[in-house]
Coordinates of C-alpha atoms in Angstrom, one line a residue:
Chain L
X1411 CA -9.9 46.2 -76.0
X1412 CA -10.1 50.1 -76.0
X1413 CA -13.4 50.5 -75.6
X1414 CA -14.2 54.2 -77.1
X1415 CA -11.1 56.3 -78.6
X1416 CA -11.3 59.6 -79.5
X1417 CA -8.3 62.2 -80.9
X1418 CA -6.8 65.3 -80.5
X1419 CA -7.2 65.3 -76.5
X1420 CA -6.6 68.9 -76.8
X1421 CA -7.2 71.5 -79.8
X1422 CA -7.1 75.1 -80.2
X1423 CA -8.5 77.1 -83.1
X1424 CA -8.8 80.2 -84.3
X1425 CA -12.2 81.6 -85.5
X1426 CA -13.1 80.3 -89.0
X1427 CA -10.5 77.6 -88.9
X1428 CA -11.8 73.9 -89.4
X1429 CA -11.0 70.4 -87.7
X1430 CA -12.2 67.4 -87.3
X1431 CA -13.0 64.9 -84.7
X1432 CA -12.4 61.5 -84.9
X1433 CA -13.6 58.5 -82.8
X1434 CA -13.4 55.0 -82.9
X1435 CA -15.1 52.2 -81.1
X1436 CA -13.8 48.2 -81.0
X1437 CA -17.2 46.7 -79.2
X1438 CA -18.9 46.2 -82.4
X1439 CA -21.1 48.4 -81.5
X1440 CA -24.0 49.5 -84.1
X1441 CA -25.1 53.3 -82.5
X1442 CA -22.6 55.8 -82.2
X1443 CA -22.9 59.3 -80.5
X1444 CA -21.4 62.9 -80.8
X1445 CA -22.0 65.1 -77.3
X1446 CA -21.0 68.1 -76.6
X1447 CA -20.8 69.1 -72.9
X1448 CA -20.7 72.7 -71.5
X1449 CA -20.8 73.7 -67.6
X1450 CA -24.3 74.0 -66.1
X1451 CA -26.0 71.9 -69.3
X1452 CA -25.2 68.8 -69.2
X1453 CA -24.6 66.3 -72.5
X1454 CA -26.1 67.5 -75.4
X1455 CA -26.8 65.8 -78.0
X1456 CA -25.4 66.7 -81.5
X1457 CA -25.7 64.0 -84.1
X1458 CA -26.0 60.0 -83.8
X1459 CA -25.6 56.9 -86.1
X1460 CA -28.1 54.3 -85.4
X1461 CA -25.8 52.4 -87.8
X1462 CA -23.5 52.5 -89.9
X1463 CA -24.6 54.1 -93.4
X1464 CA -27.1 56.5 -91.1
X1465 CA -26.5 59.6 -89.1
X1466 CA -29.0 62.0 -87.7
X1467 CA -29.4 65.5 -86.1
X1468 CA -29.6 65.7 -82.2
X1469 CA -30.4 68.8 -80.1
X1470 CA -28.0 70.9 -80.9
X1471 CA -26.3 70.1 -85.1
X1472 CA -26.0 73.4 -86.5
X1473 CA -22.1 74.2 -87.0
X1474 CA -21.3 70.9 -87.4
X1475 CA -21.4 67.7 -89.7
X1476 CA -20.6 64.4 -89.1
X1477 CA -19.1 60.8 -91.1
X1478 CA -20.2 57.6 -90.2
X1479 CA -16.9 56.3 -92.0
X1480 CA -17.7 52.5 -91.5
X1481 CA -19.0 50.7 -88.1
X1482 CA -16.0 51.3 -85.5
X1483 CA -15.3 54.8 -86.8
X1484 CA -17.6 58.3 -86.4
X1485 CA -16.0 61.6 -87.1
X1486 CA -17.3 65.5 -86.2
X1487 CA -16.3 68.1 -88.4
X1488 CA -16.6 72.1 -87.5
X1489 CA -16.0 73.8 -90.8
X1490 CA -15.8 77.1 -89.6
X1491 CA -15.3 77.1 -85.9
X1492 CA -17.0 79.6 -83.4
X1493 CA -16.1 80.7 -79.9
X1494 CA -19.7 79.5 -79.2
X1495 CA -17.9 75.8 -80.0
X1496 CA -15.9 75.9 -76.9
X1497 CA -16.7 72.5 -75.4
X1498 CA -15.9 69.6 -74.3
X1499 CA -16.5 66.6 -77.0
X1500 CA -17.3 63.4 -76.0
X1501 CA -17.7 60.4 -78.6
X1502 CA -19.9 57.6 -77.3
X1503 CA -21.2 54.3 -78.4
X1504 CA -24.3 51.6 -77.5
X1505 CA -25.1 48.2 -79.0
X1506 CA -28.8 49.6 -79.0
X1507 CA -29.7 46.8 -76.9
X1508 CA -30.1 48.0 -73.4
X1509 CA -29.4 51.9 -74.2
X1510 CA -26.5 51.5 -71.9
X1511 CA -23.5 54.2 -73.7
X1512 CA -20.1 53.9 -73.7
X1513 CA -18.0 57.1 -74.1
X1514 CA -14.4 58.2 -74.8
X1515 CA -12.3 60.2 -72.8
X1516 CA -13.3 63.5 -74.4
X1517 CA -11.7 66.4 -76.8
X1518 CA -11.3 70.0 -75.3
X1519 CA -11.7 72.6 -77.7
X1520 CA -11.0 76.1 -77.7
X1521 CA -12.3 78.3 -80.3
X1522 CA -10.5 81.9 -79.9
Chain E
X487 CA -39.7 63.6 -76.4
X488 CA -37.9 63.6 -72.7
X489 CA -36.5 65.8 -70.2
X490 CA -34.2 65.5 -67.3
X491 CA -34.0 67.8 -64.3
X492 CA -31.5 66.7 -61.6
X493 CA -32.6 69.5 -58.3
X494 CA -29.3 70.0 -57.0
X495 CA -26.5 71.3 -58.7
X496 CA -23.7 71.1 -56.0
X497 CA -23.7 68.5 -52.9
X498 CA -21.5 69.0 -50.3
X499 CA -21.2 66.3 -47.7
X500 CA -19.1 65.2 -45.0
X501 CA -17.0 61.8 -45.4
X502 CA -18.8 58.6 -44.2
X503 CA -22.2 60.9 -44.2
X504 CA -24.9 59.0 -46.5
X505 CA -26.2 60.8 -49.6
X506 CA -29.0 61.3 -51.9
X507 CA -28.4 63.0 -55.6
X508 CA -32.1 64.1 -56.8
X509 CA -33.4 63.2 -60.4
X510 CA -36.7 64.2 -62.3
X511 CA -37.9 63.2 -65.5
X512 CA -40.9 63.9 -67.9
X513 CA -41.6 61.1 -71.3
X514 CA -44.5 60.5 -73.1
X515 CA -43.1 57.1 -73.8
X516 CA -41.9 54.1 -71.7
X517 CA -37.8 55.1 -70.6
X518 CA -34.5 53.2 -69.5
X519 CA -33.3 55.3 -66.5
X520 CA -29.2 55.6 -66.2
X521 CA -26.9 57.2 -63.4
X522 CA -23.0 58.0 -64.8
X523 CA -20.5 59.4 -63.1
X524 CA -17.5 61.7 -64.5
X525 CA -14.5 62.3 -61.9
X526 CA -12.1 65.1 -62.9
X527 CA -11.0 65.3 -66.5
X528 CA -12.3 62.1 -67.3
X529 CA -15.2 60.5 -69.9
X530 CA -17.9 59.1 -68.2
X531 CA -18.9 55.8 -66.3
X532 CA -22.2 54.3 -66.0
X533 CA -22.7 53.7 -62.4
X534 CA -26.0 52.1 -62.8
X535 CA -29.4 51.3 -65.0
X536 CA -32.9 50.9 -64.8
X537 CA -34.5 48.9 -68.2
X538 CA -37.4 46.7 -65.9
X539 CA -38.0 44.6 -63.1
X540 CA -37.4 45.5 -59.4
X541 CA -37.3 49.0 -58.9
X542 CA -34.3 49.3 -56.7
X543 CA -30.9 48.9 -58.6
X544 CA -27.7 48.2 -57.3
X545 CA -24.4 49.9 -59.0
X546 CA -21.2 50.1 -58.7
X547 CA -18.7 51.5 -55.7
X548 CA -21.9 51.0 -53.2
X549 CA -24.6 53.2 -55.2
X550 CA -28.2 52.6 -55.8
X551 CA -31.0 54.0 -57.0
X552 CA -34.7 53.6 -56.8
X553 CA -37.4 54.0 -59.6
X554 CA -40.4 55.7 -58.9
X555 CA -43.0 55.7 -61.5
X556 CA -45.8 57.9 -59.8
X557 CA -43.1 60.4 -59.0
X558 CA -41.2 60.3 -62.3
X559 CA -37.8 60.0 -60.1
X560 CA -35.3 58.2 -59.9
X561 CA -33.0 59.1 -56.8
X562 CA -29.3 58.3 -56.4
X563 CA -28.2 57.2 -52.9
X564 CA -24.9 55.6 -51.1
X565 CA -25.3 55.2 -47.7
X566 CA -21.7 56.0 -46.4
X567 CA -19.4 58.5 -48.9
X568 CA -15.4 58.6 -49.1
X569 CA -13.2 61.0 -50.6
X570 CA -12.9 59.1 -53.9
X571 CA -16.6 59.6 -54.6
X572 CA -16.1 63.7 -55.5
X573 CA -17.2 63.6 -58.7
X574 CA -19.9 64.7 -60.9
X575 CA -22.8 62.9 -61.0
X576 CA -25.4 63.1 -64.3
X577 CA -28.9 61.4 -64.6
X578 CA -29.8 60.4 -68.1
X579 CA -32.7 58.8 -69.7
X580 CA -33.5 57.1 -73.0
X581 CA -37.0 56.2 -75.0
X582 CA -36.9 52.0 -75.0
X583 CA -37.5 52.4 -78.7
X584 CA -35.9 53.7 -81.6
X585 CA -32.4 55.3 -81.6
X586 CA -32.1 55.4 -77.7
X587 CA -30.6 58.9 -77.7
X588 CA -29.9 59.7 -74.0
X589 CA -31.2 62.8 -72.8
X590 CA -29.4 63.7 -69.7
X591 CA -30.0 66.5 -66.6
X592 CA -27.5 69.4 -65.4
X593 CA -25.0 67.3 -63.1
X594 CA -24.8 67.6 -59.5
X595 CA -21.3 67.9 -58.5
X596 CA -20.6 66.2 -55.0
X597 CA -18.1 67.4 -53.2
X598 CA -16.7 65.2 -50.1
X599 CA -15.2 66.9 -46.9
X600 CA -13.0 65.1 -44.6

C-alpha cells in the first residue's frame, strides 16, 4: 500500500516549456487534490476532483489544467511554464468522508 | 467560503519546554478543523482532527488541540518538545459539506533548541 505517489521528485524547465504532473492514489479514494505550496503562503489550492469524471478550479488554476484519468490517477499539466510556477506540488487525496487528506511526497519545480 | 490565519510564523523553544502553535479561522458554514505537520523535504502528516464531539483532541507524538467555537480557534499544544518535533506546523480547515476543499493558514515553523 503506497498511499499517495507522485512523479518527477525533481523538474527543471525552461520558460515556455511544458510538463506534466502525475499522481496516483491506491486508497480508493473518490476526491483528489492538486496544491501548490510557496514559502510564507501556505497550501493552495489549484484544482480538485470530487470524483472521478469531475474536476474543478481551486484558488489559484490559471496556468494550469488538470486530468482526472480514472479514480487512482490525477495529473497537472503547465503548458507553458512561468517562473511565477516555481513551487512545490503536492498531490493529495480524501475519501470525502471525514475531510481528512492524504498527500504525496511532493514535486519541486523550477521554472528558469 | 473560509479562511485560516495561524499568529506565529516561527516558534522557537527550548527542548522539554511545552508549546502552543496559534490558529484562527473565519466560515460562514459549519468546519472540520485539521493540524498536519511537514518535517524537512517531506509531504505532509495529519497530526490530528476535529469533525464533532469533545472539543479537546488527542494526536499523534503527544499533540493536542482544543476547539473553541466562541473564539474561532483552534490551538495546538504538546506539553514537553524534543528535537524530532522541528518541523513545520500548518492549520487547515474544511466546510463539512460538499467538496471538502481544505483551506489551510501560513505555517508556523518550530524550531527546537537543545
Amino acid at each position: 500500500n503506497a498511499g499517495v505517489t507522485q512523479t518527477p521528485k525533481f523538474q527543471v524547465l525552461k520558460t515556455g516549456q511544458s510538463m506534466t504532473l502525475q499522481c496516483a492514489q491506491d486508497m480508493n479514494h473518490n476526491s483528489m487534490y492538486w496544491y501548490r505550496q510557496d514559502p510564507g503562503m501556505g497550501l493552495r489550492l489549484i484544482y480538485y476532483s470530487a470524483s472521478e469524471g469531475t474536476t474543478d478550479k481551486g484558488e489559484v488554476p490559471n496556468g494550469y489544467n488538470v486530468s482526472r484519468l480514472n479514480k487512482r490517477e490525477f495529473s497537472l499539466r503547465l503548458e507553458s511554464a512561468a517562473p511565477s510556477q516555481t513551487s512545490v506540488y503536492f498531490c493529495a487525496s480524501s475519501a470525502q468522508s471525514e475531510g481528512e487528506q492524504f498527500f504525496g511526497p511532493g514535486t519541486r519545480l523550477t521554472v528558469l | 467560503a473560509q479562511s485560516v490565519t495561524q499568529l506565529d510564523s516561527q516558534v522557537p523553544v527550548f527542548e522539554e519546554a511545552p508549546v502552543e502553535l496559534r490558529c484562527n479561522y473565519s466560515s460562514s458554514v459549519s468546519v472540520y478543523l485539521f493540524w498536519y505537520v511537514q518535517y524537512p523535504n517531506q509531504g505532509l502528516q495529519l497530526l490530528l482532527k476535529y469533525l464533532s464531539g469533545s472539543t479537546l483532541v488527542k494526536g499523534i507524538n503527544g499533540f493536542e488541540a482544543e476547539f473553541n467555537k466562541s473564539q474561532t480557534s483552534f490551538h495546538l499544544r504538546k506539553p514537553s518538545v524534543h528535537i524530532s518535533d522541528t518541523a513545520e506546523y500548518f492549520c487547515a480547515v474544511s466546510s463539512i459539506q460538499g467538496a471538502q476543499k481544505l483551506v489551510f493558514g501560513q505555517g508556523t515553523r518550530l524550531t527546537i533548541n537543545p
